Amino acid sequence: MFNSFKSQRNNIPAIIAQSTKVNGDIECEGELQLDGTVHGNLKIEKLIIGSTGLVVGNIKATDLTVLGKVEGDIDASQVTLLPNAQVFGNIEHETLTIEAGAHVDGKLTHRNERANNVTSIDSSAEQTKSS
């Protein structure tokens, strides 16, 4: 009985309310709904930044959904930018969805592109010789 209650509690997201301001880094293994303001870096498994949410700092997440504003770099496997989302920073991602009305001011980097854009020194030298 107690074990089933404990596993149900783990599925409840942590919430930072609209009237809350946090100064400092946050780490969370579960889900966080952010409707307030955070000045610091976030390392979170699943993060939802609500329409009133603001992050001034870098974000590392597995799954990120943004309706509010981010001023910093994002490193996440899945990134979803909903209408009215504002991101001022670079985004490194595996999957990226940008809906109409979202704003991004930064560089978008797909993780596979970063790995595939590396040219070895030997092959570039061979291409120069054969030209």
PDB file of C-alpha atoms in Angstrom:
ATOM      1  CA  MET A   1       0.000   0.000   0.000  1.00  0.00           C
ATOM      2  CA  PHE A   2       2.723   2.464   0.945  1.00  0.00           C
ATOM      3  CA  ASN A   3       4.883   1.581  -2.069  1.00  0.00           C
ATOM      4  CA  SER A   4       2.075   2.359  -4.530  1.00  0.00           C
ATOM      5  CA  PHE A   5       1.522   5.742  -2.872  1.00  0.00           C
ATOM      6  CA  LYS A   6       5.237   6.518  -3.079  1.00  0.00           C
ATOM      7  CA  SER A   7       5.404   5.745  -6.824  1.00  0.00           C
ATOM      8  CA  GLN A   8       2.342   7.924  -7.461  1.00  0.00           C
ATOM      9  CA  ARG A   9       4.019  10.870  -5.709  1.00  0.00           C
ATOM     10  CA  ASN A  10       7.070  10.563  -7.991  1.00  0.00           C
ATOM     11  CA  ASN A  11       4.888  11.350 -11.023  1.00  0.00           C
ATOM     12  CA  ILE A  12       3.733  14.681  -9.583  1.00  0.00           C
ATOM     13  CA  PRO A  13       5.676  17.590 -11.092  1.00  0.00           C
ATOM     14  CA  ALA A  14       7.412  20.166  -8.924  1.00  0.00           C
ATOM     15  CA  ILE A  15       5.950  23.632  -9.457  1.00  0.00           C
ATOM     16  CA  ILE A  16       7.541  27.063  -9.228  1.00  0.00           C
ATOM     17  CA  ALA A  17       4.596  29.439  -9.049  1.00  0.00           C
ATOM     18  CA  GLN A  18       4.273  32.690 -10.974  1.00  0.00           C
ATOM     19  CA  SER A  19       4.948  34.795  -7.856  1.00  0.00           C
ATOM     20  CA  THR A  20       8.156  32.873  -7.012  1.00  0.00           C
ATOM     21  CA  LYS A  21      11.674  34.055  -7.852  1.00  0.00           C
ATOM     22  CA  VAL A  22      14.639  31.707  -7.468  1.00  0.00           C
ATOM     23  CA  ASN A  23      18.289  32.806  -7.516  1.00  0.00           C
ATOM     24  CA  GLY A  24      20.535  29.784  -7.962  1.00  0.00           C
ATOM     25  CA  ASP A  25      20.920  26.536  -9.878  1.00  0.00           C
ATOM     26  CA  ILE A  26      18.213  23.857  -9.838  1.00  0.00           C
ATOM     27  CA  GLU A  27      18.593  20.101 -10.388  1.00  0.00           C
ATOM     28  CA  CYS A  28      15.529  17.878 -10.662  1.00  0.00           C
ATOM     29  CA  GLU A  29      15.282  14.214 -11.709  1.00  0.00           C
ATOM     30  CA  GLY A  30      11.569  14.419 -12.433  1.00  0.00           C
ATOM     31  CA  GLU A  31       9.311  17.051 -13.974  1.00  0.00           C
ATOM     32  CA  LEU A  32       9.238  20.772 -13.203  1.00  0.00           C
ATOM     33  CA  GLN A  33       6.532  23.261 -14.186  1.00  0.00           C
ATOM     34  CA  LEU A  34       8.074  26.739 -14.101  1.00  0.00           C
ATOM     35  CA  ASP A  35       5.692  29.687 -14.044  1.00  0.00           C
ATOM     36  CA  GLY A  36       7.945  31.996 -12.004  1.00  0.00           C
ATOM     37  CA  THR A  37      11.472  33.332 -12.523  1.00  0.00           C
ATOM     38  CA  VAL A  38      14.784  31.492 -12.163  1.00  0.00           C
ATOM     39  CA  HIS A  39      18.162  33.232 -12.326  1.00  0.00           C
ATOM     40  CA  GLY A  40      20.479  30.249 -12.544  1.00  0.00           C
ATOM     41  CA  ASN A  41      21.213  27.084 -14.494  1.00  0.00           C
ATOM     42  CA  LEU A  42      18.705  24.237 -14.662  1.00  0.00           C
ATOM     43  CA  LYS A  43      19.459  20.537 -15.030  1.00  0.00           C
ATOM     44  CA  ILE A  44      16.119  18.762 -15.269  1.00  0.00           C
ATOM     45  CA  GLU A  45      14.693  15.626 -16.822  1.00  0.00           C
ATOM     46  CA  LYS A  46      11.437  17.232 -18.012  1.00  0.00           C
ATOM     47  CA  LEU A  47      10.882  20.989 -17.900  1.00  0.00           C
ATOM     48  CA  ILE A  48       7.817  22.987 -18.873  1.00  0.00           C
ATOM     49  CA  ILE A  49       8.273  26.740 -18.883  1.00  0.00           C
ATOM     50  CA  GLY A  50       4.809  28.276 -18.672  1.00  0.00           C
ATOM     51  CA  SER A  51       3.731  31.473 -20.394  1.00  0.00           C
ATOM     52  CA  THR A  52       4.765  33.557 -17.354  1.00  0.00           C
ATOM     53  CA  GLY A  53       7.997  31.599 -16.811  1.00  0.00           C
ATOM     54  CA  LEU A  54      11.441  33.157 -17.228  1.00  0.00           C
ATOM     55  CA  VAL A  55      14.839  31.462 -17.084  1.00  0.00           C
ATOM     56  CA  VAL A  56      17.996  33.564 -17.080  1.00  0.00           C
ATOM     57  CA  GLY A  57      20.640  30.872 -17.340  1.00  0.00           C
ATOM     58  CA  ASN A  58      21.454  27.684 -19.227  1.00  0.00           C
ATOM     59  CA  ILE A  59      19.129  24.685 -19.416  1.00  0.00           C
ATOM     60  CA  LYS A  60      20.083  21.018 -19.732  1.00  0.00           C
ATOM     61  CA  ALA A  61      17.079  18.707 -20.051  1.00  0.00           C
ATOM     62  CA  THR A  62      15.807  15.557 -21.674  1.00  0.00           C
ATOM     63  CA  ASP A  63      12.421  17.042 -22.605  1.00  0.00           C
ATOM     64  CA  LEU A  64      11.814  20.813 -22.727  1.00  0.00           C
ATOM     65  CA  THR A  65       8.632  22.689 -23.588  1.00  0.00           C
ATOM     66  CA  VAL A  66       8.732  26.500 -23.678  1.00  0.00           C
ATOM     67  CA  LEU A  67       5.789  28.879 -23.635  1.00  0.00           C
ATOM     68  CA  GLY A  68       7.632  31.653 -21.762  1.00  0.00           C
ATOM     69  CA  LYS A  69      11.104  33.162 -22.054  1.00  0.00           C
ATOM     70  CA  VAL A  70      14.651  31.756 -21.881  1.00  0.00           C
ATOM     71  CA  GLU A  71      17.768  33.934 -21.810  1.00  0.00           C
ATOM     72  CA  GLY A  72      20.550  31.375 -22.096  1.00  0.00           C
ATOM     73  CA  ASP A  73      21.641  28.263 -23.961  1.00  0.00           C
ATOM     74  CA  ILE A  74      19.550  25.098 -24.166  1.00  0.00           C
ATOM     75  CA  ASP A  75      20.871  21.539 -24.408  1.00  0.00           C
ATOM     76  CA  ALA A  76      17.953  19.098 -24.615  1.00  0.00           C
ATOM     77  CA  SER A  77      17.007  15.928 -26.465  1.00  0.00           C
ATOM     78  CA  GLN A  78      13.481  17.102 -27.279  1.00  0.00           C
ATOM     79  CA  VAL A  79      12.694  20.805 -27.517  1.00  0.00           C
ATOM     80  CA  THR A  80       9.231  22.197 -28.212  1.00  0.00           C
ATOM     81  CA  LEU A  81       8.754  25.942 -28.628  1.00  0.00           C
ATOM     82  CA  LEU A  82       5.078  26.856 -28.499  1.00  0.00           C
ATOM     83  CA  PRO A  83       3.520  30.124 -29.752  1.00  0.00           C
ATOM     84  CA  ASN A  84       4.795  33.175 -27.831  1.00  0.00           C
ATOM     85  CA  ALA A  85       7.932  31.321 -26.656  1.00  0.00           C
ATOM     86  CA  GLN A  86      11.054  33.487 -26.693  1.00  0.00           C
ATOM     87  CA  VAL A  87      14.550  32.007 -26.645  1.00  0.00           C
ATOM     88  CA  PHE A  88      17.626  34.238 -26.631  1.00  0.00           C
ATOM     89  CA  GLY A  89      20.442  31.712 -26.825  1.00  0.00           C
ATOM     90  CA  ASN A  90      21.724  28.682 -28.702  1.00  0.00           C
ATOM     91  CA  ILE A  91      19.743  25.448 -28.834  1.00  0.00           C
ATOM     92  CA  GLU A  92      21.409  22.037 -29.137  1.00  0.00           C
ATOM     93  CA  HIS A  93      18.832  19.315 -29.732  1.00  0.00           C
ATOM     94  CA  GLU A  94      17.962  15.927 -31.196  1.00  0.00           C
ATOM     95  CA  THR A  95      14.327  16.819 -31.951  1.00  0.00           C
ATOM     96  CA  LEU A  96      13.124  20.413 -32.342  1.00  0.00           C
ATOM     97  CA  THR A  97       9.583  21.679 -32.870  1.00  0.00           C
ATOM     98  CA  ILE A  98       9.000  25.399 -33.389  1.00  0.00           C
ATOM     99  CA  GLU A  99       5.381  26.464 -33.664  1.00  0.00           C
ATOM    100  CA  ALA A 100       4.266  29.626 -35.455  1.00  0.00           C
ATOM    101  CA  GLY A 101       4.709  32.660 -33.233  1.00  0.00           C
ATOM    102  CA  ALA A 102       7.750  31.363 -31.349  1.00  0.00           C
ATOM    103  CA  HIS A 103      10.923  33.483 -31.487  1.00  0.00           C
ATOM    104  CA  VAL A 104      14.516  32.202 -31.445  1.00  0.00           C
ATOM    105  CA  ASP A 105      17.565  34.447 -31.438  1.00  0.00           C
ATOM    106  CA  GLY A 106      20.496  32.035 -31.486  1.00  0.00           C
ATOM    107  CA  LYS A 107      22.112  29.123 -33.258  1.00  0.00           C
ATOM    108  CA  LEU A 108      20.256  25.836 -33.719  1.00  0.00           C
ATOM    109  CA  THR A 109      22.449  22.733 -33.667  1.00  0.00           C
ATOM    110  CA  HIS A 110      21.235  19.200 -34.263  1.00  0.00           C
ATOM    111  CA  ARG A 111      23.417  16.791 -32.283  1.00  0.00           C
ATOM    112  CA  ASN A 112      23.937  14.500 -35.289  1.00  0.00           C
ATOM    113  CA  GLU A 113      24.984  17.452 -37.470  1.00  0.00           C
ATOM    114  CA  ARG A 114      27.623  18.442 -34.952  1.00  0.00           C
ATOM    115  CA  ALA A 115      29.138  14.950 -35.094  1.00  0.00           C
ATOM    116  CA  ASN A 116      28.810  14.668 -38.905  1.00  0.00           C
ATOM    117  CA  ASN A 117      30.366  18.071 -39.643  1.00  0.00           C
ATOM    118  CA  VAL A 118      33.787  16.951 -38.446  1.00  0.00           C
ATOM    119  CA  THR A 119      36.254  16.393 -41.272  1.00  0.00           C
ATOM    120  CA  SER A 120      39.441  14.553 -40.468  1.00  0.00           C
ATOM    121  CA  ILE A 121      42.696  16.302 -41.334  1.00  0.00           C
ATOM    122  CA  ASP A 122      43.847  13.399 -43.523  1.00  0.00           C
ATOM    123  CA  SER A 123      40.759  13.362 -45.752  1.00  0.00           C
ATOM    124  CA  SER A 124      40.809  17.145 -46.273  1.00  0.00           C
ATOM    125  CA  ALA A 125      44.487  16.928 -47.282  1.00  0.00           C
ATOM    126  CA  GLU A 126      43.680  14.146 -49.763  1.00  0.00           C
ATOM    127  CA  GLN A 127      40.872  16.227 -51.290  1.00  0.00           C
ATOM    128  CA  THR A 128      43.282  19.149 -51.756  1.00  0.00           C
ATOM    129  CA  LYS A 129      45.878  16.939 -53.486  1.00  0.00           C
ATOM    130  CA  SER A 130      43.357  15.426 -55.908  1.00  0.00           C
ATOM    131  CA  SER A 131      41.916  18.830 -56.911  1.00  0.00           C
TER     132      SER A 131
END
